[in-house]
Coordinates of C-alpha atoms in Angstrom, one line a residue:
M1 CA 100.1 39.7 127.5
S2 CA 99.7 43.4 127.4
Y3 CA 102.1 46.0 128.1
L4 CA 102.6 49.7 128.5
R5 CA 105.3 51.1 125.9
I6 CA 107.2 53.7 128.1
A7 CA 109.3 55.7 126.3
T8 CA 112.6 56.8 128.5
E9 CA 114.6 59.5 126.6
E10 CA 112.0 62.3 125.7
A11 CA 112.9 65.9 125.2
Y12 CA 111.5 69.3 126.4
A13 CA 112.6 72.7 126.4
P14 CA 110.9 75.7 128.2
A15 CA 110.4 78.8 125.4
E16 CA 112.7 80.7 127.7
L17 CA 115.5 78.5 127.3
F18 CA 115.1 79.0 123.5
D19 CA 115.4 82.8 124.1
L20 CA 118.7 82.4 126.2
Y21 CA 120.1 80.2 123.4
R22 CA 119.4 82.9 120.9
E23 CA 120.9 85.5 122.8
L24 CA 124.1 83.5 123.1
L25 CA 124.5 82.6 119.4
P26 CA 125.7 85.6 118.0
D27 CA 128.8 85.7 120.4
T28 CA 129.5 82.3 121.3
D29 CA 132.8 80.4 120.1
D30 CA 131.3 77.0 120.9
I31 CA 131.3 75.5 117.5
G32 CA 128.9 72.5 118.7
F33 CA 126.0 74.9 120.2
R34 CA 126.5 76.9 117.0
S35 CA 126.1 74.1 114.8
L36 CA 123.4 72.4 117.0
M37 CA 121.4 75.3 118.1
G38 CA 122.0 77.6 115.4
H39 CA 120.3 75.0 112.8
Y40 CA 117.5 74.0 115.2
L41 CA 116.4 77.7 116.4
T42 CA 117.2 79.3 113.0
S43 CA 116.4 77.0 110.0
D44 CA 113.0 77.1 108.2
A45 CA 113.5 73.4 106.9
E46 CA 110.8 71.2 107.9
R47 CA 112.7 69.1 110.4
P48 CA 113.9 71.9 112.7
R49 CA 110.4 73.6 112.7
F50 CA 108.8 70.4 113.6
V51 CA 111.5 69.7 116.3
R52 CA 111.2 73.3 117.6
S53 CA 107.5 73.4 117.7
R54 CA 107.3 69.9 119.7
L55 CA 110.0 70.6 122.3
T56 CA 108.1 73.3 124.2
D57 CA 104.8 71.2 124.2
L58 CA 103.6 69.4 127.2
G59 CA 100.1 69.1 126.3
E60 CA 97.8 67.9 123.6
T61 CA 100.3 67.7 120.7
R62 CA 102.5 65.9 122.4
L63 CA 99.8 63.4 123.8
S64 CA 98.2 63.1 120.3
E65 CA 101.6 62.0 118.9
M66 CA 102.3 59.7 121.4
D67 CA 98.9 58.1 121.2
A68 CA 99.3 57.9 117.4
A69 CA 102.6 56.0 118.0
G70 CA 101.2 53.7 120.6
V71 CA 103.4 55.3 123.5
H72 CA 101.6 55.2 126.6
H73 CA 104.1 57.0 128.9
A74 CA 107.0 59.3 128.4
V75 CA 109.8 60.1 130.8
L76 CA 110.5 63.9 130.3
A77 CA 114.1 65.4 130.3
L78 CA 115.5 69.0 129.4
T79 CA 116.8 68.8 125.7
S80 CA 120.5 69.1 124.8
P81 CA 122.7 71.0 125.6
G82 CA 120.2 71.7 128.5
T83 CA 121.8 74.2 131.1
Q84 CA 125.0 73.3 130.4
V85 CA 126.3 76.3 127.8
L86 CA 124.7 78.9 130.2
E87 CA 126.3 81.1 132.8
D88 CA 125.9 79.8 136.5
K89 CA 122.9 82.1 137.2
H90 CA 121.1 81.6 134.0
A91 CA 121.5 77.7 134.4
R92 CA 120.3 77.3 137.9
E93 CA 117.1 79.5 136.9
M94 CA 116.4 77.4 133.7
A95 CA 116.7 74.1 135.8
T96 CA 114.4 75.3 138.3
L97 CA 112.1 76.6 135.7
A98 CA 112.4 73.2 133.4
N99 CA 111.8 71.2 136.6
E100 CA 108.6 72.9 137.7
R101 CA 107.3 72.8 134.3
I102 CA 107.8 69.2 133.9
A103 CA 106.6 68.3 137.5
E104 CA 103.3 70.5 136.8
A105 CA 102.8 68.3 133.4
V106 CA 103.5 65.3 135.5
R107 CA 100.5 66.6 138.0
K108 CA 98.1 67.2 135.1
H109 CA 99.0 63.7 133.3
P110 CA 100.3 61.5 135.8
T111 CA 99.5 58.4 133.7
R112 CA 101.3 59.9 130.8
F113 CA 104.6 61.7 132.0
S114 CA 107.3 61.5 134.3
G115 CA 110.4 63.5 134.4
L116 CA 114.0 64.0 135.2
A117 CA 115.6 66.8 136.8
A118 CA 117.8 69.4 135.8
V119 CA 120.6 71.2 137.4
G120 CA 123.3 74.0 136.8
F121 CA 126.6 71.9 137.0
D122 CA 128.8 75.0 137.7
D123 CA 127.6 75.3 141.2
I124 CA 127.5 72.0 142.9
P125 CA 126.1 72.6 146.3
S126 CA 123.4 74.3 144.3
A127 CA 122.8 71.6 141.9
V128 CA 122.7 68.8 144.9
D129 CA 120.1 71.0 146.5
E130 CA 118.0 71.5 143.3
L131 CA 118.1 67.7 142.7
D132 CA 116.9 66.9 146.1
R133 CA 114.1 69.2 145.9
A134 CA 113.1 68.0 142.4
V135 CA 113.1 64.4 143.6
N136 CA 111.6 64.8 147.1
T137 CA 109.4 68.0 146.7
L138 CA 108.4 67.6 142.9
G139 CA 108.6 64.1 142.5
L140 CA 110.9 63.8 139.5
K141 CA 112.5 60.5 139.1
G142 CA 116.1 60.9 138.1
L143 CA 119.0 63.5 136.8
I144 CA 119.4 64.7 133.1
C145 CA 123.2 65.3 132.2
N146 CA 123.4 66.2 128.7
S147 CA 127.1 65.2 128.9
H148 CA 130.0 67.6 128.8
I149 CA 129.8 70.5 131.0
K150 CA 131.9 73.1 128.9
G151 CA 134.1 70.5 128.4
H152 CA 134.2 69.1 131.8
Y153 CA 133.1 65.8 132.5
L154 CA 131.5 63.9 135.6
D155 CA 134.8 61.8 136.4
E156 CA 136.2 65.1 137.7
P157 CA 136.2 65.1 141.6
R158 CA 134.2 68.5 141.9
F159 CA 131.2 66.4 140.7
R160 CA 131.5 63.7 143.2
P161 CA 129.0 65.2 145.7
L162 CA 126.3 65.2 142.7
L163 CA 126.9 61.7 142.1
E164 CA 126.5 60.9 145.7
A165 CA 123.5 62.8 146.0
A166 CA 122.1 60.5 143.4
E167 CA 123.2 57.2 144.7
A168 CA 121.8 58.3 147.9
L169 CA 118.5 59.3 146.5
D170 CA 118.6 56.1 144.5
V171 CA 117.6 57.8 141.2
P172 CA 119.3 57.3 137.9
V173 CA 121.5 59.6 136.1
Y174 CA 120.7 59.9 132.5
L175 CA 123.9 60.5 130.2
H176 CA 122.4 62.3 127.2
P177 CA 124.5 63.2 124.3
N178 CA 125.6 66.6 123.5
T179 CA 127.8 67.9 120.6
P180 CA 131.7 67.4 121.2
P181 CA 133.5 70.3 122.6
N182 CA 135.8 72.5 120.8
D183 CA 139.0 70.2 121.5
M184 CA 137.2 67.2 119.8
I185 CA 134.9 68.5 117.4
R186 CA 136.8 70.4 114.6
P187 CA 137.4 67.5 112.1
M188 CA 133.8 66.3 112.6
H189 CA 132.3 69.8 112.0
E190 CA 134.4 70.1 108.9
A191 CA 132.7 66.8 107.5
G192 CA 129.2 67.4 108.6
I193 CA 129.1 64.6 111.2
D194 CA 129.3 66.5 114.4
G195 CA 125.9 65.7 115.4
A196 CA 123.3 63.0 115.9
I197 CA 124.8 61.0 112.9
F198 CA 128.1 60.4 114.7
G199 CA 129.5 63.0 116.9
F200 CA 127.1 62.9 119.6
G201 CA 127.6 59.1 120.0
V202 CA 131.6 59.6 119.9
E203 CA 131.4 62.3 122.4
T204 CA 128.9 60.7 124.9
A205 CA 130.8 57.4 124.7
T206 CA 134.1 59.2 125.8
H207 CA 132.1 60.7 128.7
L208 CA 130.7 57.1 130.0
L209 CA 134.4 55.5 129.0
R210 CA 135.9 58.1 131.3
M211 CA 133.7 57.8 134.4
I212 CA 134.2 53.9 134.3
T213 CA 138.4 54.2 133.8
S214 CA 138.4 56.8 136.6
G215 CA 136.5 54.6 139.1
V216 CA 133.4 56.5 139.5
F217 CA 131.2 53.5 139.7
D218 CA 134.0 51.7 142.3
R219 CA 133.5 55.2 144.2
F220 CA 129.6 55.1 143.9
P221 CA 128.8 51.0 143.6
R222 CA 125.1 51.7 143.8
L223 CA 125.3 54.5 141.4
K224 CA 122.4 53.9 138.4
L225 CA 123.5 55.4 135.1
V226 CA 121.1 55.4 131.9
V227 CA 122.6 56.0 128.3
G228 CA 120.9 56.0 125.0
H229 CA 121.3 54.7 121.4
L230 CA 122.1 51.1 122.9
G231 CA 125.2 52.4 124.8
E232 CA 126.8 54.6 122.2
A233 CA 128.7 51.6 120.2
L234 CA 130.6 50.8 123.4
P235 CA 129.1 47.2 123.6
Y236 CA 130.7 46.5 120.6
W237 CA 133.8 47.2 121.8
F238 CA 133.6 45.1 125.1
Y239 CA 136.3 42.6 124.3
R240 CA 138.9 45.3 123.3
L241 CA 137.9 47.7 125.9
D242 CA 138.7 44.9 128.6
Y243 CA 141.9 43.7 127.0
M244 CA 143.3 47.0 126.5
H245 CA 142.4 48.3 129.7
A246 CA 144.1 45.3 131.5
G247 CA 147.3 45.8 129.3
Q248 CA 147.5 49.4 130.2
V249 CA 147.1 48.9 133.8
A250 CA 149.9 46.4 133.7
A251 CA 152.0 48.8 131.7
R252 CA 151.5 51.7 134.2
R253 CA 151.5 53.8 130.6
Y254 CA 149.1 56.4 131.9
E255 CA 148.6 58.1 135.3
A256 CA 144.9 58.4 134.5
I257 CA 144.6 54.5 134.2
K258 CA 144.2 52.5 137.5
P259 CA 143.4 48.9 138.6
L260 CA 139.4 48.7 138.7
E261 CA 137.4 46.5 140.9
L262 CA 135.7 45.0 137.6
K263 CA 136.4 44.7 133.9
I264 CA 134.7 47.5 131.9
S265 CA 132.1 45.5 130.4
E266 CA 131.1 44.2 133.9
Y267 CA 130.0 47.7 135.0
F268 CA 127.3 47.7 132.2
R269 CA 125.8 44.7 134.0
R270 CA 125.9 46.4 137.2
N271 CA 125.7 50.2 137.1
I272 CA 124.5 51.0 133.5
W273 CA 121.2 50.5 131.5
L274 CA 120.8 51.0 128.1
T275 CA 117.7 52.4 126.1
T276 CA 116.7 52.0 122.1
S277 CA 116.5 55.8 121.3
G278 CA 117.0 56.4 117.9
M279 CA 118.2 52.7 117.4
P280 CA 115.2 50.6 116.6
W281 CA 116.9 48.1 114.5
A282 CA 116.3 44.5 115.8
P283 CA 119.9 43.0 115.1
T284 CA 121.6 45.6 117.2
I285 CA 118.8 45.6 119.9
M286 CA 119.4 41.7 120.1
Y287 CA 123.2 41.9 120.2
A288 CA 122.9 44.6 123.1
R289 CA 120.7 42.1 125.2
E290 CA 122.8 39.4 124.6
V291 CA 126.1 41.3 126.0
V292 CA 124.8 43.3 128.6
G293 CA 121.8 41.3 129.6
A294 CA 118.1 41.4 128.6
D295 CA 117.3 43.3 131.9
R296 CA 119.8 45.9 131.0
V297 CA 118.1 47.4 127.8
M298 CA 114.7 49.4 127.7
Y299 CA 112.7 51.2 124.8
A300 CA 112.9 54.8 124.2
M301 CA 111.8 56.8 121.1
D302 CA 114.0 60.2 121.3
Y303 CA 111.0 62.2 120.8
P304 CA 110.7 64.8 119.1
Y305 CA 114.2 64.4 117.1
E306 CA 113.0 61.1 115.9
Y307 CA 109.4 60.5 115.7
V308 CA 108.7 57.6 113.6
P309 CA 105.6 55.7 114.9
E310 CA 106.7 52.6 112.5
E311 CA 109.6 52.3 114.9
V312 CA 107.3 51.3 117.6
R313 CA 105.9 48.7 115.4
M314 CA 109.5 47.3 114.7
Q315 CA 110.5 46.9 118.2
D316 CA 106.7 45.4 119.0
A317 CA 107.8 42.9 116.2
L318 CA 111.3 42.0 118.0
P319 CA 111.8 38.2 118.4
L320 CA 110.9 38.4 122.2
S321 CA 107.9 36.4 123.9
P322 CA 105.2 38.2 125.3
E323 CA 106.9 38.1 128.7
E324 CA 110.2 39.6 127.6
L325 CA 108.4 42.5 125.7
K326 CA 106.8 43.5 128.9
E327 CA 110.1 43.8 130.3
F328 CA 111.5 45.6 127.2
F329 CA 108.7 48.3 126.9
Q330 CA 107.5 48.4 130.4
D331 CA 108.9 46.7 133.5
I332 CA 112.6 47.5 133.5
A333 CA 111.8 51.3 133.0
I334 CA 109.4 51.0 136.3
R335 CA 112.4 49.6 138.1
V336 CA 114.9 51.9 137.0
F337 CA 113.1 54.9 137.2
G338 CA 111.2 54.2 140.3
L339 CA 107.7 54.3 138.6
D340 CA 104.2 53.5 140.4
E341 CA 102.5 50.9 138.1
E342 CA 99.4 51.8 139.8
V343 CA 99.8 55.6 138.7
L344 CA 100.7 54.5 135.0
T345 CA 97.8 52.3 134.5
G346 CA 95.2 54.7 136.3
R347 CA 94.5 52.8 139.3
A348 CA 95.5 55.3 141.6
G349 CA 93.1 57.8 140.1
G350 CA 95.5 59.2 137.4
R351 CA 94.0 60.2 133.9

């Protein structure tokens, strides 16, 4: 049985965004931004040079490297930290620019690309309008949130209109990692583990857990959320999370901890999907499929931060039937992101 390999966490950045980042770097007090973008925008080492050159490309270089890896289709999204370190005016401008650039790439290569919308998170009415425009006018397939917004999280009441809009539009929110905010990052930064090796996962898992325990998914029961790296380790904590949350509710220890309609683990089976971005190891993929459901785990590469074509073949070799591989690589992404299979396969006149 044949299937399309749809990669669902693939990063893009307009060159203009990098220009703004370079202006911010000399004066910022954001340790994580300085650590992340200070490295990727200024280092001459091989890896940052590769990532820099690929992030801004939406043409033949990206397509040829997808072909070399056997990836048919990429769901593009604005790279971390996205708009979330920018002042409001620049955040709105960069979100608009990124959305239009991605939409243009989708128009040129409809069988190869889909995209997620960026917004400026500090101006919620504008963010709601931009998400609506990106979905209904530009044809984008969801919302990218590069985790914390200057130390703030989507469980805060001010973000409810944006989550309500995503639910009403029936598009997913992709919760993508960011470096931890200053209140969290110092001991990790001192040890050199604040980025993708560890800090990204800790920060994003914290964000997701805050959303669950604050009742976001009770308030928005049809909200769809996608998280990469096989759930940032939270599936391995399910028993303890459920047990300790129940104990905290009973003890009334924290004002923030209230009864929920479901167990923490159960929201992963109703509202949350995982991708394998950067996590191609069969034992972890198979475990995630077991505890969250086979219909909740889909393929991603994490290009260009992780471009290892052999990892695609590792996942082709998962101990799954042809039908299960088709679900994993293709069908779950089609359902979650609302992709058109006829467009993907070129039957609708695409490339």
